[in-house]
PDB file of N, CA and C in Angstrom:
ATOM      1  N   UNK Y   6      98.878  98.103  90.947  1.00 91.00           N
ATOM      2  CA  UNK Y   6      98.027  98.667  91.731  1.00 91.00           C
ATOM      3  C   UNK Y   6      99.002  98.891  93.205  1.00 91.00           C
ATOM      4  N   UNK Y   7      99.264  97.403  93.197  1.00 92.00           N
ATOM      5  CA  UNK Y   7      99.132  97.294  94.722  1.00 92.00           C
ATOM      6  C   UNK Y   7     100.605  98.377  94.938  1.00 92.00           C
ATOM      7  N   UNK Y   8     101.475  98.606  94.263  1.00 91.00           N
ATOM      8  CA  UNK Y   8     102.547  99.289  94.938  1.00 91.00           C
ATOM      9  C   UNK Y   8     102.156 100.995  95.362  1.00 91.00           C
ATOM     10  N   UNK Y   9     101.153 101.247  94.620  1.00 93.00           N
ATOM     11  CA  UNK Y   9     100.777 102.792  94.666  1.00 93.00           C
ATOM     12  C   UNK Y   9      99.366 102.654  95.854  1.00 93.00           C
ATOM     13  N   UNK Y  10      98.669 101.278  96.398  1.00 96.00           N
ATOM     14  CA  UNK Y  10      98.647 101.934  97.582  1.00 96.00           C
ATOM     15  C   UNK Y  10      99.562 101.462  98.636  1.00 96.00           C
ATOM     16  N   UNK Y  11      99.994 100.215  98.498  1.00 95.00           N
ATOM     17  CA  UNK Y  11     101.685 100.861  99.233  1.00 95.00           C
ATOM     18  C   UNK Y  11     101.434 102.183  99.696  1.00 95.00           C
ATOM     19  N   UNK Y  12     102.710 102.504  98.661  1.00 95.00           N
ATOM     20  CA  UNK Y  12     103.001 104.003  99.252  1.00 95.00           C
ATOM     21  C   UNK Y  12     102.137 104.732  99.123  1.00 95.00           C
ATOM     22  N   UNK Y  13     100.760 104.951  98.677  1.00 96.00           N
ATOM     23  CA  UNK Y  13      99.693 106.013  99.076  1.00 96.00           C
ATOM     24  C   UNK Y  13      99.044 105.569 100.727  1.00 96.00           C
ATOM     25  N   UNK Y  14      99.376 104.763 101.089  1.00 98.00           N
ATOM     26  CA  UNK Y  14      99.310 103.516 102.116  1.00 98.00           C
ATOM     27  C   UNK Y  14     100.583 104.506 103.662  1.00 98.00           C
ATOM     28  N   UNK Y  15     101.801 104.240 103.061  1.00 97.00           N
ATOM     29  CA  UNK Y  15     102.635 104.910 103.948  1.00 97.00           C
ATOM     30  C   UNK Y  15     102.397 106.864 103.988  1.00 97.00           C
ATOM     31  N   UNK Y  16     102.262 107.135 102.684  1.00 96.00           N
ATOM     32  CA  UNK Y  16     102.047 108.966 102.693  1.00 96.00           C
ATOM     33  C   UNK Y  16     100.900 109.468 103.759  1.00 96.00           C
ATOM     34  N   UNK Y  17      99.898 107.965 104.148  1.00 97.00           N
ATOM     35  CA  UNK Y  17      98.467 108.360 104.511  1.00 97.00           C
ATOM     36  C   UNK Y  17      98.149 108.250 105.340  1.00 97.00           C
ATOM     37  N   UNK Y  18     100.090 108.153 106.819  1.00 97.00           N
ATOM     38  CA  UNK Y  18      99.643 107.554 107.704  1.00 97.00           C
ATOM     39  C   UNK Y  18      99.300 106.267 108.570  1.00 97.00           C
ATOM     40  N   UNK Y  19      99.252 105.087 107.526  1.00 98.00           N
ATOM     41  CA  UNK Y  19      99.684 104.019 107.630  1.00 98.00           C
ATOM     42  C   UNK Y  19      97.840 103.586 107.600  1.00 98.00           C
ATOM     43  N   UNK Y  20      96.882 104.262 107.098  1.00 98.00           N
ATOM     44  CA  UNK Y  20      95.812 104.397 106.861  1.00 98.00           C
ATOM     45  C   UNK Y  20      95.288 104.168 105.076  1.00 98.00           C
ATOM     46  N   UNK Y  21      94.687 102.899 105.153  1.00 98.00           N
ATOM     47  CA  UNK Y  21      95.229 102.552 103.433  1.00 98.00           C
ATOM     48  C   UNK Y  21      93.723 102.772 102.780  1.00 98.00           C
ATOM     49  N   UNK Y  22      93.500 103.345 101.897  1.00 98.00           N
ATOM     50  CA  UNK Y  22      92.688 103.374 100.931  1.00 98.00           C
ATOM     51  C   UNK Y  22      92.126 101.899  99.809  1.00 98.00           C
ATOM     52  N   UNK Y  23      90.325 102.399  99.922  1.00 97.00           N
ATOM     53  CA  UNK Y  23      90.058 101.267  98.728  1.00 97.00           C
ATOM     54  C   UNK Y  23      90.508 101.653  97.198  1.00 97.00           C
ATOM     55  N   UNK Y  24      91.171 101.290  96.084  1.00 95.00           N
ATOM     56  CA  UNK Y  24      91.873 101.961  95.375  1.00 95.00           C
ATOM     57  C   UNK Y  24      90.525 101.756  94.700  1.00 95.00           C
ATOM     58  N   UNK Y  25      89.834 102.911  93.545  1.00 94.00           N
ATOM     59  CA  UNK Y  25      89.557 103.055  92.038  1.00 94.00           C
ATOM     60  C   UNK Y  25      90.548 104.142  90.975  1.00 94.00           C
ATOM     61  N   UNK Y  26      89.430 103.569  89.811  1.00 94.00           N
ATOM     62  CA  UNK Y  26      90.379 103.987  88.438  1.00 94.00           C
ATOM     63  C   UNK Y  26      89.287 104.906  88.401  1.00 94.00           C
ATOM     64  N   UNK Y  27      88.550 104.872  88.209  1.00 96.00           N
ATOM     65  CA  UNK Y  27      86.622 106.027  87.982  1.00 96.00           C
ATOM     66  C   UNK Y  27      86.251 106.805  88.973  1.00 96.00           C
ATOM     67  N   UNK Y  28      86.460 108.161  89.100  1.00 96.00           N
ATOM     68  CA  UNK Y  28      85.852 108.932  89.827  1.00 96.00           C
ATOM     69  C   UNK Y  28      84.453 108.703  89.534  1.00 96.00           C
ATOM     70  N   UNK Y  29      83.950 109.510  88.392  1.00 97.00           N
ATOM     71  CA  UNK Y  29      82.721 109.321  88.068  1.00 97.00           C
ATOM     72  C   UNK Y  29      82.076 109.315  86.739  1.00 97.00           C
ATOM     73  N   UNK Y  30      80.880 108.921  86.830  1.00 98.00           N
ATOM     74  CA  UNK Y  30      80.037 108.492  85.221  1.00 98.00           C
ATOM     75  C   UNK Y  30      79.946 109.211  84.642  1.00 98.00           C
ATOM     76  N   UNK Y  31      79.972 109.686  83.192  1.00 98.00           N
ATOM     77  CA  UNK Y  31      78.908 110.761  83.077  1.00 98.00           C
ATOM     78  C   UNK Y  31      77.874 110.318  81.642  1.00 98.00           C
ATOM     79  N   UNK Y  32      76.685 110.785  81.377  1.00 97.00           N
ATOM     80  CA  UNK Y  32      75.791 110.292  80.818  1.00 97.00           C
ATOM     81  C   UNK Y  32      75.758 110.973  78.938  1.00 97.00           C
ATOM     82  N   UNK Y  33      75.549 110.477  78.007  1.00 97.00           N
ATOM     83  CA  UNK Y  33      75.970 111.316  77.061  1.00 97.00           C
ATOM     84  C   UNK Y  33      75.786 111.979  77.103  1.00 97.00           C
ATOM     85  N   UNK Y  34      74.268 112.679  77.544  1.00 97.00           N
ATOM     86  CA  UNK Y  34      74.212 114.488  77.277  1.00 97.00           C
ATOM     87  C   UNK Y  34      75.420 115.295  78.962  1.00 97.00           C
ATOM     88  N   UNK Y  35      76.333 114.969  79.170  1.00 97.00           N
ATOM     89  CA  UNK Y  35      76.812 115.133  79.790  1.00 97.00           C
ATOM     90  C   UNK Y  35      76.823 115.893  81.408  1.00 97.00           C
ATOM     91  N   UNK Y  36      75.899 114.818  81.969  1.00 98.00           N
ATOM     92  CA  UNK Y  36      75.041 115.150  83.221  1.00 98.00           C
ATOM     93  C   UNK Y  36      76.339 113.407  84.180  1.00 98.00           C
ATOM     94  N   UNK Y  37      76.270 113.663  85.341  1.00 97.00           N
ATOM     95  CA  UNK Y  37      77.164 112.730  86.310  1.00 97.00           C
ATOM     96  C   UNK Y  37      75.852 111.401  86.464  1.00 97.00           C
ATOM     97  N   UNK Y  38      76.046 110.578  85.978  1.00 98.00           N
ATOM     98  CA  UNK Y  38      74.774 108.987  86.546  1.00 98.00           C
ATOM     99  C   UNK Y  38      75.612 109.057  88.178  1.00 98.00           C
ATOM    100  N   UNK Y  39      76.792 108.867  88.190  1.00 97.00           N
ATOM    101  CA  UNK Y  39      77.548 108.203  89.395  1.00 97.00           C
ATOM    102  C   UNK Y  39      78.458 108.427  89.630  1.00 97.00           C
ATOM    103  N   UNK Y  40      79.466 108.479  90.821  1.00 97.00           N
ATOM    104  CA  UNK Y  40      80.074 109.161  91.747  1.00 97.00           C
ATOM    105  C   UNK Y  40      80.827 108.036  92.519  1.00 97.00           C
ATOM    106  N   UNK Y  41      82.596 108.605  92.461  1.00 96.00           N
ATOM    107  CA  UNK Y  41      82.908 107.143  93.599  1.00 96.00           C
ATOM    108  C   UNK Y  41      83.324 108.100  94.819  1.00 96.00           C
ATOM    109  N   UNK Y  42      82.615 107.303  95.591  1.00 95.00           N
ATOM    110  CA  UNK Y  42      83.714 108.048  97.295  1.00 95.00           C
ATOM    111  C   UNK Y  42      85.074 107.183  97.807  1.00 95.00           C
ATOM    112  N   UNK Y  43      85.022 107.953  98.023  1.00 95.00           N
ATOM    113  CA  UNK Y  43      86.984 107.369  98.815  1.00 95.00           C
ATOM    114  C   UNK Y  43      86.276 106.692 100.166  1.00 95.00           C
ATOM    115  N   UNK Y  44      86.701 105.287  99.965  1.00 97.00           N
ATOM    116  CA  UNK Y  44      86.605 104.426 101.315  1.00 97.00           C
ATOM    117  C   UNK Y  44      87.616 103.787 101.719  1.00 97.00           C
ATOM    118  N   UNK Y  45      88.063 104.064 103.441  1.00 98.00           N
ATOM    119  CA  UNK Y  45      88.467 103.578 104.228  1.00 98.00           C
ATOM    120  C   UNK Y  45      89.330 102.117 104.482  1.00 98.00           C
ATOM    121  N   UNK Y  46      90.104 101.316 103.846  1.00 97.00           N
ATOM    122  CA  UNK Y  46      90.294 100.061 104.792  1.00 97.00           C
ATOM    123  C   UNK Y  46      90.818  99.863 106.427  1.00 97.00           C
ATOM    124  N   UNK Y  47      90.624 101.447 106.708  1.00 98.00           N
ATOM    125  CA  UNK Y  47      91.365 100.889 107.864  1.00 98.00           C
ATOM    126  C   UNK Y  47      92.850 101.200 108.847  1.00 98.00           C
ATOM    127  N   UNK Y  48      93.591 101.478 109.223  1.00 98.00           N
ATOM    128  CA  UNK Y  48      93.839 102.010 109.736  1.00 98.00           C
ATOM    129  C   UNK Y  48      95.261 100.410 110.012  1.00 98.00           C
ATOM    130  N   UNK Y  49      95.613 100.351 108.410  1.00 98.00           N
ATOM    131  CA  UNK Y  49      96.868  98.920 108.392  1.00 98.00           C
ATOM    132  C   UNK Y  49      98.076  99.073 109.511  1.00 98.00           C
ATOM    133  N   UNK Y  50      98.926  99.761 109.506  1.00 98.00           N
ATOM    134  CA  UNK Y  50      99.759  99.763 110.070  1.00 98.00           C
ATOM    135  C   UNK Y  50      99.895 100.627 111.268  1.00 98.00           C
ATOM    136  N   UNK Y  51     100.707 101.326 112.398  1.00 98.00           N
ATOM    137  CA  UNK Y  51     100.543 102.172 112.672  1.00 98.00           C
ATOM    138  C   UNK Y  51     100.773 103.231 112.266  1.00 98.00           C
ATOM    139  N   UNK Y  52     100.639 104.673 112.471  1.00 98.00           N
ATOM    140  CA  UNK Y  52     101.454 106.194 112.290  1.00 98.00           C
ATOM    141  C   UNK Y  52     102.412 105.960 112.885  1.00 98.00           C
ATOM    142  N   UNK Y  53     103.701 106.089 113.683  1.00 98.00           N
ATOM    143  CA  UNK Y  53     104.446 105.577 113.723  1.00 98.00           C
ATOM    144  C   UNK Y  53     105.343 104.801 113.122  1.00 98.00           C
ATOM    145  N   UNK Y  54     105.382 103.757 112.832  1.00 98.00           N
ATOM    146  CA  UNK Y  54     105.759 102.758 111.561  1.00 98.00           C
ATOM    147  C   UNK Y  54     105.324 103.317 110.490  1.00 98.00           C
ATOM    148  N   UNK Y  55     104.517 104.157 109.752  1.00 98.00           N
ATOM    149  CA  UNK Y  55     104.788 104.620 108.366  1.00 98.00           C
ATOM    150  C   UNK Y  55     105.175 105.648 108.738  1.00 98.00           C
ATOM    151  N   UNK Y  56     105.704 107.083 109.357  1.00 98.00           N
ATOM    152  CA  UNK Y  56     106.000 107.574 109.382  1.00 98.00           C
ATOM    153  C   UNK Y  56     107.932 107.240 109.385  1.00 98.00           C
ATOM    154  N   UNK Y  57     108.292 106.127 109.992  1.00 98.00           N
ATOM    155  CA  UNK Y  57     109.590 105.180 109.798  1.00 98.00           C
ATOM    156  C   UNK Y  57     109.713 104.789 108.697  1.00 98.00           C
ATOM    157  N   UNK Y  58     108.620 104.070 107.840  1.00 96.00           N
ATOM    158  CA  UNK Y  58     108.825 103.660 106.177  1.00 96.00           C
ATOM    159  C   UNK Y  58     108.728 105.053 105.479  1.00 96.00           C
ATOM    160  N   UNK Y  59     108.015 106.291 105.920  1.00 97.00           N
ATOM    161  CA  UNK Y  59     108.516 107.188 105.183  1.00 97.00           C
ATOM    162  C   UNK Y  59     109.980 108.430 104.807  1.00 97.00           C
ATOM    163  N   UNK Y  60     110.343 108.575 105.939  1.00 97.00           N
ATOM    164  CA  UNK Y  60     112.169 109.053 105.864  1.00 97.00           C
ATOM    165  C   UNK Y  60     112.653 107.881 105.655  1.00 97.00           C
ATOM    166  N   UNK Y  61     112.514 106.593 106.323  1.00 96.00           N
ATOM    167  CA  UNK Y  61     112.810 106.184 104.696  1.00 96.00           C
ATOM    168  C   UNK Y  61     113.316 106.079 102.884  1.00 96.00           C
ATOM    169  N   UNK Y  62     111.918 105.938 102.534  1.00 96.00           N
ATOM    170  CA  UNK Y  62     111.597 106.560 101.535  1.00 96.00           C
ATOM    171  C   UNK Y  62     112.233 107.811 101.061  1.00 96.00           C
ATOM    172  N   UNK Y  63     112.293 109.049 102.258  1.00 97.00           N
ATOM    173  CA  UNK Y  63     112.419 110.244 101.785  1.00 97.00           C
ATOM    174  C   UNK Y  63     114.030 110.595 101.494  1.00 97.00           C
ATOM    175  N   UNK Y  64     114.721 109.355 102.570  1.00 96.00           N
ATOM    176  CA  UNK Y  64     116.008 109.339 102.110  1.00 96.00           C
ATOM    177  C   UNK Y  64     116.502 108.541 100.984  1.00 96.00           C
ATOM    178  N   UNK Y  65     115.654 107.888 100.545  1.00 95.00           N
ATOM    179  CA  UNK Y  65     116.378 107.018  98.745  1.00 95.00           C
ATOM    180  C   UNK Y  65     116.482 108.558  98.377  1.00 95.00           C
ATOM    181  N   UNK Y  66     115.207 109.039  97.853  1.00 95.00           N
ATOM    182  CA  UNK Y  66     115.547 109.925  96.534  1.00 95.00           C
ATOM    183  C   UNK Y  66     117.322 111.171  97.367  1.00 95.00           C
ATOM    184  N   UNK Y  67     116.726 111.725  98.675  1.00 94.00           N
ATOM    185  CA  UNK Y  67     117.366 112.618  98.660  1.00 94.00           C
ATOM    186  C   UNK Y  67     118.981 112.735  99.172  1.00 94.00           C
ATOM    187  N   UNK Y  68     119.764 111.033  99.090  1.00 94.00           N
ATOM    188  CA  UNK Y  68     120.942 110.900  99.574  1.00 94.00           C
ATOM    189  C   UNK Y  68     121.204 109.511  99.468  1.00 94.00           C
ATOM    190  N   UNK Y  69     120.528 108.303  98.707  1.00 92.00           N
ATOM    191  CA  UNK Y  69     120.220 106.815  98.541  1.00 92.00           C
ATOM    192  C   UNK Y  69     120.337 106.722  96.641  1.00 92.00           C
ATOM    193  N   UNK Y  70     119.939 105.419  95.873  1.00 91.00           N
ATOM    194  CA  UNK Y  70     120.020 105.597  95.311  1.00 91.00           C
ATOM    195  C   UNK Y  70     119.205 105.823  94.121  1.00 91.00           C
ATOM    196  N   UNK Y  71     118.282 106.386  94.679  1.00 92.00           N
ATOM    197  CA  UNK Y  71     117.523 107.022  93.926  1.00 92.00           C
ATOM    198  C   UNK Y  71     117.257 108.464  93.926  1.00 92.00           C
ATOM    199  N   UNK Y  72     118.286 109.460  94.205  1.00 94.00           N
ATOM    200  CA  UNK Y  72     118.752 111.095  93.452  1.00 94.00           C
ATOM    201  C   UNK Y  72     118.448 111.057  91.841  1.00 94.00           C
ATOM    202  N   UNK Y  73     118.413 110.346  91.252  1.00 93.00           N
ATOM    203  CA  UNK Y  73     118.146 110.689  89.951  1.00 93.00           C
ATOM    204  C   UNK Y  73     115.947 111.424  89.553  1.00 93.00           C
ATOM    205  N   UNK Y  74     115.626 110.848  90.851  1.00 93.00           N
ATOM    206  CA  UNK Y  74     114.285 111.261  91.078  1.00 93.00           C
ATOM    207  C   UNK Y  74     114.068 112.221  91.706  1.00 93.00           C
ATOM    208  N   UNK Y  75     114.849 113.589  91.942  1.00 95.00           N
ATOM    209  CA  UNK Y  75     114.604 114.680  92.537  1.00 95.00           C
ATOM    210  C   UNK Y  75     114.125 115.261  92.383  1.00 95.00           C
ATOM    211  N   UNK Y  76     113.237 115.866  92.524  1.00 96.00           N
ATOM    212  CA  UNK Y  76     112.317 117.497  91.909  1.00 96.00           C
ATOM    213  C   UNK Y  76     112.511 118.698  92.806  1.00 96.00           C
ATOM    214  N   UNK Y  77     113.158 119.819  92.323  1.00 95.00           N
ATOM    215  CA  UNK Y  77     113.619 120.989  93.267  1.00 95.00           C
ATOM    216  C   UNK Y  77     112.341 121.682  93.737  1.00 95.00           C
ATOM    217  N   UNK Y  78     112.131 121.573  95.163  1.00 96.00           N
ATOM    218  CA  UNK Y  78     110.912 122.691  95.921  1.00 96.00           C
ATOM    219  C   UNK Y  78     110.254 121.291  96.001  1.00 96.00           C
ATOM    220  N   UNK Y  79     110.158 120.037  95.514  1.00 96.00           N
ATOM    221  CA  UNK Y  79     109.178 119.232  96.225  1.00 96.00           C
ATOM    222  C   UNK Y  79     110.024 118.128  97.122  1.00 96.00           C
ATOM    223  N   UNK Y  80     108.839 117.201  98.056  1.00 94.00           N
ATOM    224  CA  UNK Y  80     109.558 116.750  98.436  1.00 94.00           C
ATOM    225  C   UNK Y  80     108.838 114.861  98.113  1.00 94.00           C
ATOM    226  N   UNK Y  81     110.187 114.899  97.626  1.00 95.00           N
ATOM    227  CA  UNK Y  81     109.824 113.543  96.906  1.00 95.00           C
ATOM    228  C   UNK Y  81     110.294 112.245  97.612  1.00 95.00           C
ATOM    229  N   UNK Y  82     109.584 111.563  97.780  1.00 95.00           N
ATOM    230  CA  UNK Y  82     110.226 109.658  98.191  1.00 95.00           C
ATOM    231  C   UNK Y  82     109.447 109.474  97.146  1.00 95.00           C
ATOM    232  N   UNK Y  83     110.768 108.017  97.612  1.00 92.00           N
ATOM    233  CA  UNK Y  83     110.813 106.903  96.504  1.00 92.00           C
ATOM    234  C   UNK Y  83     111.051 105.495  97.192  1.00 92.00           C
ATOM    235  N   UNK Y  84     111.399 104.467  96.460  1.00 87.00           N
ATOM    236  CA  UNK Y  84     111.341 102.905  96.557  1.00 87.00           C
ATOM    237  C   UNK Y  84     112.322 102.421  95.737  1.00 87.00           C
ATOM    238  N   UNK Y  85     113.736 101.891  95.320  1.00 81.00           N
ATOM    239  CA  UNK Y  85     114.428 101.938  94.335  1.00 81.00           C
ATOM    240  C   UNK Y  85     114.523 100.296  93.989  1.00 81.00           C
ATOM    241  N   UNK Y  86     114.370  99.760  93.755  1.00 76.00           N
ATOM    242  CA  UNK Y  86     114.337  97.765  93.398  1.00 76.00           C
ATOM    243  C   UNK Y  86     114.176  96.917  94.132  1.00 76.00           C
ATOM    244  N   UNK Y  87     113.765  96.122  94.131  1.00 72.00           N
ATOM    245  CA  UNK Y  87     113.633  94.771  95.378  1.00 72.00           C
ATOM    246  C   UNK Y  87     114.368  93.187  94.590  1.00 72.00           C
ATOM    247  N   UNK Y  88     115.324  92.979  95.008  1.00 68.00           N
ATOM    248  CA  UNK Y  88     116.596  91.742  94.545  1.00 68.00           C
ATOM    249  C   UNK Y  88     116.186  90.158  95.049  1.00 68.00           C
ATOM    250  N   UNK Y  89     114.903  89.751  93.901  1.00 72.00           N
ATOM    251  CA  UNK Y  89     115.239  88.181  94.662  1.00 72.00           C
ATOM    252  C   UNK Y  89     116.204  87.268  94.662  1.00 72.00           C
ATOM    253  N   UNK Y  90     116.699  86.282  95.643  1.00 73.00           N
ATOM    254  CA  UNK Y  90     117.834  85.731  95.183  1.00 73.00           C
ATOM    255  C   UNK Y  90     117.078  84.087  95.725  1.00 73.00           C
ATOM    256  N   UNK Y  91     117.927  82.973  95.059  1.00 71.00           N
ATOM    257  CA  UNK Y  91     117.817  82.663  96.203  1.00 71.00           C
ATOM    258  C   UNK Y  91     119.036  80.942  95.254  1.00 71.00           C
ATOM    259  N   UNK Y  92     119.443  80.843  96.972  1.00 73.00           N
ATOM    260  CA  UNK Y  92     119.971  79.891  97.657  1.00 73.00           C
ATOM    261  C   UNK Y  92     120.388  78.214  97.211  1.00 73.00           C
ATOM    262  N   UNK Y  93     118.863  77.766  96.675  1.00 65.00           N
ATOM    263  CA  UNK Y  93     118.259  76.455  96.593  1.00 65.00           C
ATOM    264  C   UNK Y  93     118.953  75.649  95.558  1.00 65.00           C
ATOM    265  N   UNK Y  94     119.582  74.790  95.755  1.00 64.00           N
ATOM    266  CA  UNK Y  94     120.144  73.593  94.761  1.00 64.00           C
ATOM    267  C   UNK Y  94     119.357  72.469  94.483  1.00 64.00           C
ATOM    268  N   UNK Y  95     117.834  72.850  94.940  1.00 61.00           N
ATOM    269  CA  UNK Y  95     117.212  71.948  94.244  1.00 61.00           C
ATOM    270  C   UNK Y  95     116.514  72.384  92.773  1.00 61.00           C
ATOM    271  N   UNK Y  96     116.624  71.291  91.667  1.00 59.00           N
ATOM    272  CA  UNK Y  96     116.297  71.540  90.783  1.00 59.00           C
ATOM    273  C   UNK Y  96     114.730  71.763  90.626  1.00 59.00           C
ATOM    274  N   UNK Y  97     114.730  72.919  89.422  1.00 56.00           N
ATOM    275  CA  UNK Y  97     113.293  73.232  89.385  1.00 56.00           C
ATOM    276  C   UNK Y  97     112.370  72.718  88.183  1.00 56.00           C
ATOM    277  N   UNK Y  98     112.588  71.295  88.020  1.00 57.00           N
ATOM    278  CA  UNK Y  98     111.459  70.966  86.960  1.00 57.00           C
ATOM    279  C   UNK Y  98     110.768  69.679  87.623  1.00 57.00           C
TER     280      UNK Y  98
END
């Protein structure tokens, strides 16, 4: 969920939205009893920073390690895996 919020924030020009899983709730009779409204969490990164990150994510799919995700006629952005490395020599126990 966190990665989806991050990607959506970048696509939304730096404005984060509160995520939700349920759009609406229906009664047994089929009438809507509750509807979720989108809520902004605010501008969490500048639009220029979001645009720079978006461009980098587009390049991952266009010419980087994510070319397998290309879809003809569709603008696709992606983020490939992130490796964690450690140079620590301390015992982990």
